[in-house]
Amino acid sequence: MGRAMSRRLIIVVAGLGLAAVLGIVGAQERPAQVPVLQAPVLPRDGGVPSRWRSAEAKGTERRIDDRLTSPAGAVDPTDDEESRAASGDGLKSVLKRRSVEPESTASDGGPETAAERDADRSDKEQGARDAGSSRRPSMEPVAEPALSSPAPAETARKPAARPIAPRGIAPSGPAPGSVAESLSLRGQSARVRVEVVGPAAISFGKPAAYRIAAVNESTESAGEVVVAVAVPGHVAVDGMAASAGEARGAAPTGGSIEWRIPALAGGAREQLELQITANSDQPAGISVTWTMRSPELTASIPVLKPALDVQVGGPEDILYGTRQIYTITVSNPGTGPAENVSLDVSTGGNGQARRIGTLAAGAREQIRMELVARESGSLEIKATAHGDGLRDEAARTVLVRRAELAVEIRGPGLKFAGSTGTYEVAIQNTGNASASDVEVSVKLPAGSRYVGGVENASETAGRLAWKVKEIAPNDARKVAIEVAFEKAGDLQCEVITTMAGELASTASCPTKVEALADLQLQVNDPQGPKTVGEEVVFEIRVVNRGTKAAQNVHVVGQFSDGVEPIRAEGSPAELVPGQVLFRDLPRVEAGQQVVLRIVAKAESAGNHRFRAVVKCEDPDTELTAEDMTRFFGDEPVETARSGGATRR
């Protein structure tokens, strides 16, 4: 055992969740496969204490076994102590960027020699150089102070400052509404090193002290650190004391000790003091494992969900024939981009499509559509948006308002030529919009003439026209047109209304105008009294005041007793006592005047009558005209004498 047994040993273990196992084995023994690092402790009198150090880099539990290779120049922990002493090599591989200064006291309480300190320092410097090549620890003999006296503070080289990545999501997340190509999470836990320090060999039946230290080599606080110490059954645990946390377990006949440290601040060092007694000469192996609760690395990964929303904007009603702009808005109210978006718009069976493409979250697309109202009534504008797995639609019902004009004309059904009649024109708006600037035109029938009735009307070429400024819905305008019928025939009075240059409504009224012979009889007797025996002329005038010719007009002249006709003029006639019978007039045209004369003599004085009679079958007419003429004769005049009277 040589020099290796004359001093205490330090085992330094680096790794994540590593285990250090202490035990006493023969110097010449070397197992075929070593599952953990071992330092044999054989029961003997006056054993020299040694120490083992272990370091943890990541905080996850792991045990070092024979699958890890030793770095160049390192000695396997199962090599015999004599060969380790001869080579002068020890456990030179330590935790990367870490070196631990040895304690300065020996197991017997005396100070270490200068040579031992120099050797220990040289070994540590060599271990620091070798740390970057392997994580497999190596073992070196160093001097250690006695457990009975307080150890001076151990100074460790601080690692170079490195930025500590924040816990949680690294600041490389996607912008809102976009999809990230990748997600990067980085986390770092504290670096905890565990050391086991104690004698390399103990005496049977005598107490021995061991110190288990937990050191946080990082600046970050370590979570709950749990150190488990397994003690064989033939080794009694006489006592234990922890500088922090709670240690419990291990019956007097051995067992498991659990040292639980709630938190280990950055740079802190806590230790557990154990006192054990070997009750058998069997190797007293002590196994130490530890775990550390790593900080939780969480990531709030947003789930991007796109959505589509369609809105149709514009007035709810428009006027017929006008143009109106409607706006269709397609938006993405979701949190992710909507892809392959297209829009279908239909109005009354006519549809059109438009491709939008990708619509980012919160973005919107507006499409302006011009609508020309060509049909009155309700019109539906329907917009449907499609995307990958998305669909939304909106509809707007538009009322197309239109003025509907209904015109009506009433007039006489039968009229005679030469008479007048009245036509009543009514223009009504049956639509749901006001009718503005309505033009009214009335075509007068041929053979008629406008008399009056319409204010501000103009007459051109037999057409009467005027304007109505506005007619409200369900309102009407009425006018009366007076017309003179001048010719017979079947006449048609037509009214036409137009609005905005388009035909709105028409109506007509037929009127039958008939022509009629209207005969008038006039008798002209001689002026003043006439003498008896004097030829006197009696005149008969027949006038057709109608619009139709009178046919077969029969004229007769009659005298009272005392007057006899002598001859007739104007038409052939037959003279009979007291009468003149004119031959029937075959035709008396409308407006024509026929003059017939009868020459007669009075045979006696007195008032004599003359009568003229006119008869006609077409039209059925019978006219009579009569006049009286006074006739006087040459009678003797009686002269009254005195006493009497004279009478003529």
Short mmCIF file of N, CA and C in Angstrom, two decimals, residues 402-548:
data_model
loop_
_atom_site.label_atom_id
_atom_site.label_comp_id
_atom_site.label_asym_id
_atom_site.label_seq_id
_atom_site.Cartn_x
_atom_site.Cartn_y
_atom_site.Cartn_z
N ARG A 402 -88.51 51.51 -57.09
CA ARG A 402 -88.82 52.01 -58.43
C ARG A 402 -90.20 52.64 -58.42
N ALA A 403 -90.29 53.75 -59.12
CA ALA A 403 -91.60 54.39 -59.29
C ALA A 403 -92.35 53.66 -60.39
N GLU A 404 -93.57 53.29 -60.09
CA GLU A 404 -94.43 52.60 -61.07
C GLU A 404 -95.61 53.52 -61.39
N LEU A 405 -95.70 53.92 -62.65
CA LEU A 405 -96.76 54.84 -63.06
C LEU A 405 -97.88 54.07 -63.73
N ALA A 406 -99.09 54.38 -63.30
CA ALA A 406 -100.30 53.83 -63.92
C ALA A 406 -101.15 55.00 -64.38
N VAL A 407 -101.45 55.04 -65.67
CA VAL A 407 -102.21 56.15 -66.22
C VAL A 407 -103.57 55.64 -66.67
N GLU A 408 -104.57 56.47 -66.49
CA GLU A 408 -105.94 56.11 -66.86
C GLU A 408 -106.59 57.33 -67.51
N ILE A 409 -107.35 57.09 -68.58
CA ILE A 409 -108.05 58.16 -69.26
C ILE A 409 -109.50 57.77 -69.45
N ARG A 410 -110.37 58.69 -69.14
CA ARG A 410 -111.81 58.50 -69.31
C ARG A 410 -112.36 59.63 -70.16
N GLY A 411 -113.31 59.26 -71.07
CA GLY A 411 -113.91 60.27 -71.93
C GLY A 411 -115.26 59.79 -72.45
N PRO A 412 -115.94 60.63 -73.25
CA PRO A 412 -117.25 60.26 -73.78
C PRO A 412 -117.13 59.13 -74.79
N GLY A 413 -118.07 58.23 -74.71
CA GLY A 413 -118.06 57.13 -75.67
C GLY A 413 -118.70 57.50 -76.99
N LEU A 414 -119.67 58.42 -76.97
CA LEU A 414 -120.38 58.80 -78.19
C LEU A 414 -120.59 60.30 -78.17
N LYS A 415 -120.24 60.89 -79.27
CA LYS A 415 -120.43 62.32 -79.42
C LYS A 415 -120.84 62.59 -80.87
N PHE A 416 -121.52 63.76 -81.03
CA PHE A 416 -121.90 64.19 -82.36
C PHE A 416 -120.93 65.24 -82.82
N ALA A 417 -120.71 65.18 -84.06
CA ALA A 417 -119.80 66.17 -84.62
C ALA A 417 -120.33 67.56 -84.35
N GLY A 418 -119.38 68.41 -83.96
CA GLY A 418 -119.77 69.76 -83.63
C GLY A 418 -119.97 69.97 -82.15
N SER A 419 -119.97 68.87 -81.38
CA SER A 419 -120.14 69.01 -79.93
C SER A 419 -118.77 68.99 -79.25
N THR A 420 -118.77 69.25 -77.96
CA THR A 420 -117.54 69.20 -77.15
C THR A 420 -117.65 68.09 -76.11
N GLY A 421 -116.49 67.63 -75.67
CA GLY A 421 -116.44 66.60 -74.64
C GLY A 421 -115.21 66.78 -73.75
N THR A 422 -115.19 66.07 -72.66
CA THR A 422 -114.10 66.19 -71.68
C THR A 422 -113.45 64.82 -71.44
N TYR A 423 -112.14 64.82 -71.50
CA TYR A 423 -111.35 63.63 -71.16
C TYR A 423 -110.68 63.87 -69.80
N GLU A 424 -110.81 62.89 -68.90
CA GLU A 424 -110.16 62.97 -67.59
C GLU A 424 -108.95 62.03 -67.58
N VAL A 425 -107.78 62.59 -67.30
CA VAL A 425 -106.53 61.82 -67.26
C VAL A 425 -106.05 61.75 -65.81
N ALA A 426 -105.83 60.50 -65.31
CA ALA A 426 -105.33 60.28 -63.94
C ALA A 426 -104.00 59.53 -64.02
N ILE A 427 -102.96 60.10 -63.40
CA ILE A 427 -101.62 59.48 -63.37
C ILE A 427 -101.31 59.13 -61.91
N GLN A 428 -101.16 57.82 -61.63
CA GLN A 428 -100.93 57.35 -60.25
C GLN A 428 -99.58 56.65 -60.15
N ASN A 429 -98.90 56.92 -59.04
CA ASN A 429 -97.61 56.26 -58.77
C ASN A 429 -97.87 55.09 -57.82
N THR A 430 -97.84 53.88 -58.36
CA THR A 430 -98.08 52.68 -57.56
C THR A 430 -96.79 52.04 -57.05
N GLY A 431 -95.63 52.66 -57.31
CA GLY A 431 -94.35 52.10 -56.88
C GLY A 431 -94.00 52.50 -55.46
N ASN A 432 -92.73 52.20 -55.09
CA ASN A 432 -92.25 52.52 -53.74
C ASN A 432 -91.16 53.58 -53.76
N ALA A 433 -91.07 54.31 -54.88
CA ALA A 433 -90.14 55.43 -54.96
C ALA A 433 -90.85 56.58 -55.64
N SER A 434 -90.42 57.80 -55.36
CA SER A 434 -91.04 58.98 -55.95
C SER A 434 -90.74 59.04 -57.44
N ALA A 435 -91.75 59.46 -58.19
CA ALA A 435 -91.59 59.65 -59.63
C ALA A 435 -91.31 61.12 -59.87
N SER A 436 -90.19 61.40 -60.52
CA SER A 436 -89.77 62.78 -60.74
C SER A 436 -89.74 63.07 -62.24
N ASP A 437 -90.08 64.34 -62.55
CA ASP A 437 -90.03 64.82 -63.93
C ASP A 437 -90.77 63.89 -64.88
N VAL A 438 -92.03 63.70 -64.58
CA VAL A 438 -92.87 62.84 -65.42
C VAL A 438 -93.40 63.67 -66.59
N GLU A 439 -93.19 63.17 -67.78
CA GLU A 439 -93.68 63.83 -68.98
C GLU A 439 -94.97 63.15 -69.44
N VAL A 440 -96.00 63.97 -69.67
CA VAL A 440 -97.31 63.46 -70.08
C VAL A 440 -97.60 64.00 -71.48
N SER A 441 -98.01 63.10 -72.35
CA SER A 441 -98.33 63.48 -73.72
C SER A 441 -99.68 62.87 -74.09
N VAL A 442 -100.58 63.73 -74.62
CA VAL A 442 -101.91 63.29 -75.04
C VAL A 442 -102.04 63.55 -76.53
N LYS A 443 -102.31 62.48 -77.23
CA LYS A 443 -102.52 62.59 -78.67
C LYS A 443 -104.01 62.78 -78.92
N LEU A 444 -104.34 63.98 -79.39
CA LEU A 444 -105.75 64.29 -79.63
C LEU A 444 -106.24 63.56 -80.87
N PRO A 445 -107.50 63.15 -80.86
CA PRO A 445 -108.03 62.45 -82.03
C PRO A 445 -108.12 63.37 -83.26
N ALA A 446 -108.00 62.76 -84.40
CA ALA A 446 -108.14 63.54 -85.63
C ALA A 446 -109.56 64.07 -85.73
N GLY A 447 -109.69 65.31 -86.14
CA GLY A 447 -111.01 65.91 -86.25
C GLY A 447 -111.47 66.52 -84.95
N SER A 448 -110.56 66.61 -83.96
CA SER A 448 -110.91 67.24 -82.69
C SER A 448 -109.98 68.42 -82.47
N ARG A 449 -110.34 69.23 -81.52
CA ARG A 449 -109.57 70.43 -81.23
C ARG A 449 -109.53 70.65 -79.73
N TYR A 450 -108.29 70.96 -79.21
CA TYR A 450 -108.12 71.19 -77.77
C TYR A 450 -108.74 72.53 -77.42
N VAL A 451 -109.57 72.48 -76.40
CA VAL A 451 -110.25 73.69 -75.95
C VAL A 451 -109.55 74.26 -74.72
N GLY A 452 -109.21 73.42 -73.75
CA GLY A 452 -108.54 73.90 -72.53
C GLY A 452 -108.63 72.86 -71.42
N GLY A 453 -108.05 73.25 -70.24
CA GLY A 453 -108.14 72.39 -69.07
C GLY A 453 -106.82 72.07 -68.40
N VAL A 454 -105.68 72.14 -69.12
CA VAL A 454 -104.38 71.78 -68.55
C VAL A 454 -103.51 73.03 -68.48
N GLU A 455 -103.00 73.29 -67.30
CA GLU A 455 -102.15 74.45 -67.10
C GLU A 455 -100.75 74.19 -67.65
N ASN A 456 -100.21 75.20 -68.31
CA ASN A 456 -98.86 75.15 -68.88
C ASN A 456 -98.68 74.01 -69.88
N ALA A 457 -99.75 73.69 -70.58
CA ALA A 457 -99.66 72.65 -71.61
C ALA A 457 -99.30 73.29 -72.94
N SER A 458 -98.59 72.53 -73.74
CA SER A 458 -98.23 72.99 -75.08
C SER A 458 -98.84 72.04 -76.10
N GLU A 459 -99.32 72.64 -77.22
CA GLU A 459 -99.96 71.84 -78.26
C GLU A 459 -99.16 71.95 -79.54
N THR A 460 -98.78 70.79 -80.04
CA THR A 460 -97.99 70.76 -81.26
C THR A 460 -98.45 69.58 -82.10
N ALA A 461 -98.92 69.92 -83.32
CA ALA A 461 -99.31 68.89 -84.30
C ALA A 461 -100.30 67.91 -83.71
N GLY A 462 -101.33 68.43 -83.08
CA GLY A 462 -102.37 67.58 -82.53
C GLY A 462 -101.95 66.81 -81.29
N ARG A 463 -100.84 67.19 -80.67
CA ARG A 463 -100.38 66.51 -79.45
C ARG A 463 -100.26 67.54 -78.33
N LEU A 464 -100.84 67.18 -77.22
CA LEU A 464 -100.84 68.05 -76.04
C LEU A 464 -99.83 67.48 -75.04
N ALA A 465 -98.91 68.32 -74.52
CA ALA A 465 -97.85 67.84 -73.62
C ALA A 465 -97.69 68.78 -72.45
N TRP A 466 -97.34 68.18 -71.29
CA TRP A 466 -97.00 68.94 -70.08
C TRP A 466 -96.16 68.05 -69.16
N LYS A 467 -95.61 68.63 -68.11
CA LYS A 467 -94.74 67.92 -67.17
C LYS A 467 -95.31 67.96 -65.76
N VAL A 468 -95.07 66.85 -65.05
CA VAL A 468 -95.40 66.76 -63.63
C VAL A 468 -94.08 66.63 -62.88
N LYS A 469 -93.81 67.56 -61.98
CA LYS A 469 -92.50 67.58 -61.31
C LYS A 469 -92.26 66.35 -60.45
N GLU A 470 -93.20 65.97 -59.63
CA GLU A 470 -92.99 64.82 -58.74
C GLU A 470 -94.33 64.23 -58.34
N ILE A 471 -94.35 62.90 -58.28
CA ILE A 471 -95.52 62.18 -57.79
C ILE A 471 -95.03 61.21 -56.72
N ALA A 472 -95.47 61.41 -55.52
CA ALA A 472 -95.05 60.55 -54.41
C ALA A 472 -95.66 59.17 -54.55
N PRO A 473 -95.06 58.17 -53.87
CA PRO A 473 -95.66 56.83 -53.91
C PRO A 473 -97.11 56.84 -53.43
N ASN A 474 -97.94 56.10 -54.15
CA ASN A 474 -99.37 55.98 -53.85
C ASN A 474 -100.11 57.32 -53.99
N ASP A 475 -99.53 58.23 -54.72
CA ASP A 475 -100.19 59.51 -54.98
C ASP A 475 -100.58 59.57 -56.45
N ALA A 476 -101.45 60.55 -56.81
CA ALA A 476 -101.94 60.64 -58.18
C ALA A 476 -102.10 62.11 -58.57
N ARG A 477 -102.04 62.35 -59.87
CA ARG A 477 -102.32 63.66 -60.45
C ARG A 477 -103.41 63.48 -61.50
N LYS A 478 -104.42 64.42 -61.45
CA LYS A 478 -105.56 64.33 -62.36
C LYS A 478 -105.73 65.64 -63.10
N VAL A 479 -106.09 65.53 -64.38
CA VAL A 479 -106.37 66.71 -65.20
C VAL A 479 -107.61 66.41 -66.04
N ALA A 480 -108.34 67.50 -66.46
CA ALA A 480 -109.50 67.38 -67.34
C ALA A 480 -109.21 68.14 -68.62
N ILE A 481 -109.34 67.45 -69.75
CA ILE A 481 -109.02 68.04 -71.05
C ILE A 481 -110.32 68.19 -71.82
N GLU A 482 -110.62 69.43 -72.21
CA GLU A 482 -111.85 69.70 -72.98
C GLU A 482 -111.50 69.74 -74.46
N VAL A 483 -112.29 68.97 -75.23
CA VAL A 483 -112.01 68.80 -76.65
C VAL A 483 -113.30 69.06 -77.44
N ALA A 484 -113.17 69.70 -78.58
CA ALA A 484 -114.29 69.91 -79.50
C ALA A 484 -114.17 68.91 -80.63
N PHE A 485 -115.28 68.20 -80.88
CA PHE A 485 -115.31 67.20 -81.94
C PHE A 485 -115.86 67.85 -83.20
N GLU A 486 -115.07 67.87 -84.22
CA GLU A 486 -115.46 68.58 -85.43
C GLU A 486 -115.82 67.65 -86.57
N LYS A 487 -115.43 66.43 -86.50
CA LYS A 487 -115.73 65.48 -87.56
C LYS A 487 -116.23 64.19 -86.95
N ALA A 488 -117.07 63.56 -87.78
CA ALA A 488 -117.58 62.27 -87.34
C ALA A 488 -116.54 61.20 -87.58
N GLY A 489 -116.66 60.15 -86.81
CA GLY A 489 -115.76 59.01 -86.97
C GLY A 489 -115.46 58.35 -85.63
N ASP A 490 -114.74 57.25 -85.71
CA ASP A 490 -114.28 56.56 -84.49
C ASP A 490 -112.93 57.15 -84.09
N LEU A 491 -112.96 57.92 -83.05
CA LEU A 491 -111.77 58.64 -82.62
C LEU A 491 -111.09 57.93 -81.45
N GLN A 492 -109.80 58.16 -81.29
CA GLN A 492 -109.01 57.54 -80.21
C GLN A 492 -108.17 58.62 -79.56
N CYS A 493 -108.39 58.78 -78.28
CA CYS A 493 -107.57 59.72 -77.50
C CYS A 493 -106.55 58.90 -76.69
N GLU A 494 -105.26 59.14 -76.88
CA GLU A 494 -104.21 58.33 -76.26
C GLU A 494 -103.33 59.21 -75.38
N VAL A 495 -102.99 58.68 -74.19
CA VAL A 495 -102.11 59.39 -73.26
C VAL A 495 -100.88 58.52 -73.00
N ILE A 496 -99.72 59.14 -72.98
CA ILE A 496 -98.44 58.46 -72.77
C ILE A 496 -97.67 59.19 -71.67
N THR A 497 -97.14 58.42 -70.71
CA THR A 497 -96.30 59.00 -69.65
C THR A 497 -94.90 58.40 -69.77
N THR A 498 -93.89 59.23 -69.64
CA THR A 498 -92.49 58.80 -69.67
C THR A 498 -91.77 59.39 -68.47
N MET A 499 -90.73 58.65 -68.02
CA MET A 499 -89.93 59.09 -66.88
C MET A 499 -88.49 58.69 -67.13
N ALA A 500 -87.60 59.65 -67.02
CA ALA A 500 -86.17 59.43 -67.26
C ALA A 500 -85.94 58.88 -68.66
N GLY A 501 -86.76 59.34 -69.60
CA GLY A 501 -86.59 58.93 -70.98
C GLY A 501 -87.12 57.56 -71.31
N GLU A 502 -87.69 56.85 -70.34
CA GLU A 502 -88.21 55.52 -70.59
C GLU A 502 -89.73 55.54 -70.50
N LEU A 503 -90.33 54.71 -71.36
CA LEU A 503 -91.78 54.61 -71.37
C LEU A 503 -92.27 54.05 -70.05
N ALA A 504 -93.17 54.75 -69.42
CA ALA A 504 -93.68 54.33 -68.12
C ALA A 504 -95.04 53.68 -68.23
N SER A 505 -96.00 54.36 -68.91
CA SER A 505 -97.35 53.80 -69.00
C SER A 505 -98.11 54.51 -70.11
N THR A 506 -99.07 53.78 -70.69
CA THR A 506 -99.92 54.35 -71.73
C THR A 506 -101.37 53.95 -71.47
N ALA A 507 -102.26 54.74 -72.00
CA ALA A 507 -103.69 54.44 -71.92
C ALA A 507 -104.40 55.18 -73.06
N SER A 508 -105.56 54.69 -73.44
CA SER A 508 -106.32 55.33 -74.52
C SER A 508 -107.81 55.22 -74.24
N CYS A 509 -108.54 56.12 -74.88
CA CYS A 509 -110.00 56.12 -74.72
C CYS A 509 -110.64 56.35 -76.10
N PRO A 510 -111.48 55.42 -76.55
CA PRO A 510 -112.14 55.60 -77.84
C PRO A 510 -113.42 56.45 -77.70
N THR A 511 -113.67 57.24 -78.72
CA THR A 511 -114.89 58.05 -78.75
C THR A 511 -115.48 57.97 -80.16
N LYS A 512 -116.75 57.64 -80.20
CA LYS A 512 -117.43 57.58 -81.50
C LYS A 512 -118.14 58.91 -81.72
N VAL A 513 -117.80 59.56 -82.81
CA VAL A 513 -118.39 60.86 -83.15
C VAL A 513 -119.27 60.65 -84.40
N GLU A 514 -120.51 60.95 -84.24
CA GLU A 514 -121.45 60.78 -85.34
C GLU A 514 -121.86 62.15 -85.89
N ALA A 515 -122.12 62.17 -87.24
CA ALA A 515 -122.60 63.38 -87.89
C ALA A 515 -124.12 63.34 -87.96
N LEU A 516 -124.84 64.51 -87.92
CA LEU A 516 -126.31 64.59 -87.89
C LEU A 516 -126.76 65.81 -88.69
N ALA A 517 -127.77 65.55 -89.52
CA ALA A 517 -128.34 66.69 -90.25
C ALA A 517 -129.23 67.46 -89.31
N ASP A 518 -129.04 68.71 -89.28
CA ASP A 518 -129.80 69.57 -88.36
C ASP A 518 -130.45 70.67 -89.21
N LEU A 519 -131.70 70.41 -89.55
CA LEU A 519 -132.40 71.34 -90.43
C LEU A 519 -133.06 72.44 -89.62
N GLN A 520 -132.99 73.59 -90.17
CA GLN A 520 -133.63 74.76 -89.54
C GLN A 520 -134.56 75.42 -90.59
N LEU A 521 -135.74 75.77 -90.14
CA LEU A 521 -136.75 76.36 -91.04
C LEU A 521 -137.00 77.81 -90.63
N GLN A 522 -136.91 78.65 -91.62
CA GLN A 522 -137.18 80.07 -91.39
C GLN A 522 -138.21 80.57 -92.44
N VAL A 523 -139.16 81.40 -91.99
CA VAL A 523 -140.18 81.97 -92.89
C VAL A 523 -140.08 83.49 -92.81
N ASN A 524 -139.97 84.11 -93.95
CA ASN A 524 -139.90 85.57 -94.02
C ASN A 524 -141.16 86.06 -94.78
N ASP A 525 -142.10 86.72 -94.07
CA ASP A 525 -143.30 87.26 -94.72
C ASP A 525 -143.02 88.70 -95.17
N PRO A 526 -143.89 89.25 -95.97
CA PRO A 526 -143.68 90.62 -96.45
C PRO A 526 -143.65 91.61 -95.29
N GLN A 527 -142.89 92.63 -95.46
CA GLN A 527 -142.77 93.62 -94.41
C GLN A 527 -143.92 94.63 -94.52
N GLY A 528 -144.58 94.91 -93.44
CA GLY A 528 -145.65 95.89 -93.39
C GLY A 528 -146.98 95.38 -93.96
N PRO A 529 -148.07 96.11 -93.75
CA PRO A 529 -149.34 95.69 -94.33
C PRO A 529 -149.30 95.79 -95.86
N LYS A 530 -150.02 94.90 -96.47
CA LYS A 530 -150.09 94.87 -97.92
C LYS A 530 -151.56 95.06 -98.34
N THR A 531 -151.72 95.59 -99.58
CA THR A 531 -153.07 95.84 -100.06
C THR A 531 -153.61 94.57 -100.70
N VAL A 532 -154.84 94.52 -100.69
CA VAL A 532 -155.51 93.37 -101.30
C VAL A 532 -155.27 93.43 -102.81
N GLY A 533 -154.94 92.27 -103.40
CA GLY A 533 -154.70 92.18 -104.84
C GLY A 533 -153.25 92.44 -105.20
N GLU A 534 -152.46 92.82 -104.27
CA GLU A 534 -151.04 93.10 -104.56
C GLU A 534 -150.26 91.78 -104.44
N GLU A 535 -149.32 91.56 -105.39
CA GLU A 535 -148.50 90.36 -105.32
C GLU A 535 -147.48 90.51 -104.17
N VAL A 536 -147.53 89.51 -103.41
CA VAL A 536 -146.65 89.52 -102.20
C VAL A 536 -145.80 88.25 -102.23
N VAL A 537 -144.52 88.39 -101.83
CA VAL A 537 -143.57 87.25 -101.85
C VAL A 537 -143.39 86.72 -100.42
N PHE A 538 -143.64 85.45 -100.31
CA PHE A 538 -143.36 84.74 -99.03
C PHE A 538 -142.12 83.84 -99.23
N GLU A 539 -141.17 83.96 -98.30
CA GLU A 539 -139.87 83.26 -98.47
C GLU A 539 -139.73 82.15 -97.43
N ILE A 540 -139.29 80.98 -97.92
CA ILE A 540 -139.02 79.82 -97.03
C ILE A 540 -137.52 79.51 -97.11
N ARG A 541 -136.85 79.50 -95.95
CA ARG A 541 -135.42 79.16 -95.91
C ARG A 541 -135.24 77.85 -95.12
N VAL A 542 -134.59 76.88 -95.74
CA VAL A 542 -134.26 75.59 -95.09
C VAL A 542 -132.73 75.52 -94.98
N VAL A 543 -132.24 75.49 -93.74
CA VAL A 543 -130.78 75.48 -93.47
C VAL A 543 -130.42 74.17 -92.76
N ASN A 544 -129.39 73.52 -93.29
CA ASN A 544 -128.86 72.30 -92.63
C ASN A 544 -127.67 72.71 -91.74
N ARG A 545 -127.95 72.85 -90.48
CA ARG A 545 -126.89 73.25 -89.53
C ARG A 545 -126.08 72.06 -88.99
N GLY A 546 -126.46 70.87 -89.45
CA GLY A 546 -125.76 69.68 -88.97
C GLY A 546 -124.47 69.40 -89.71
N THR A 547 -123.95 68.22 -89.47
CA THR A 547 -122.69 67.79 -90.09
C THR A 547 -122.92 66.70 -91.12
N LYS A 548 -124.16 66.48 -91.37
CA LYS A 548 -124.50 65.45 -92.32
C LYS A 548 -125.58 65.99 -93.26
#
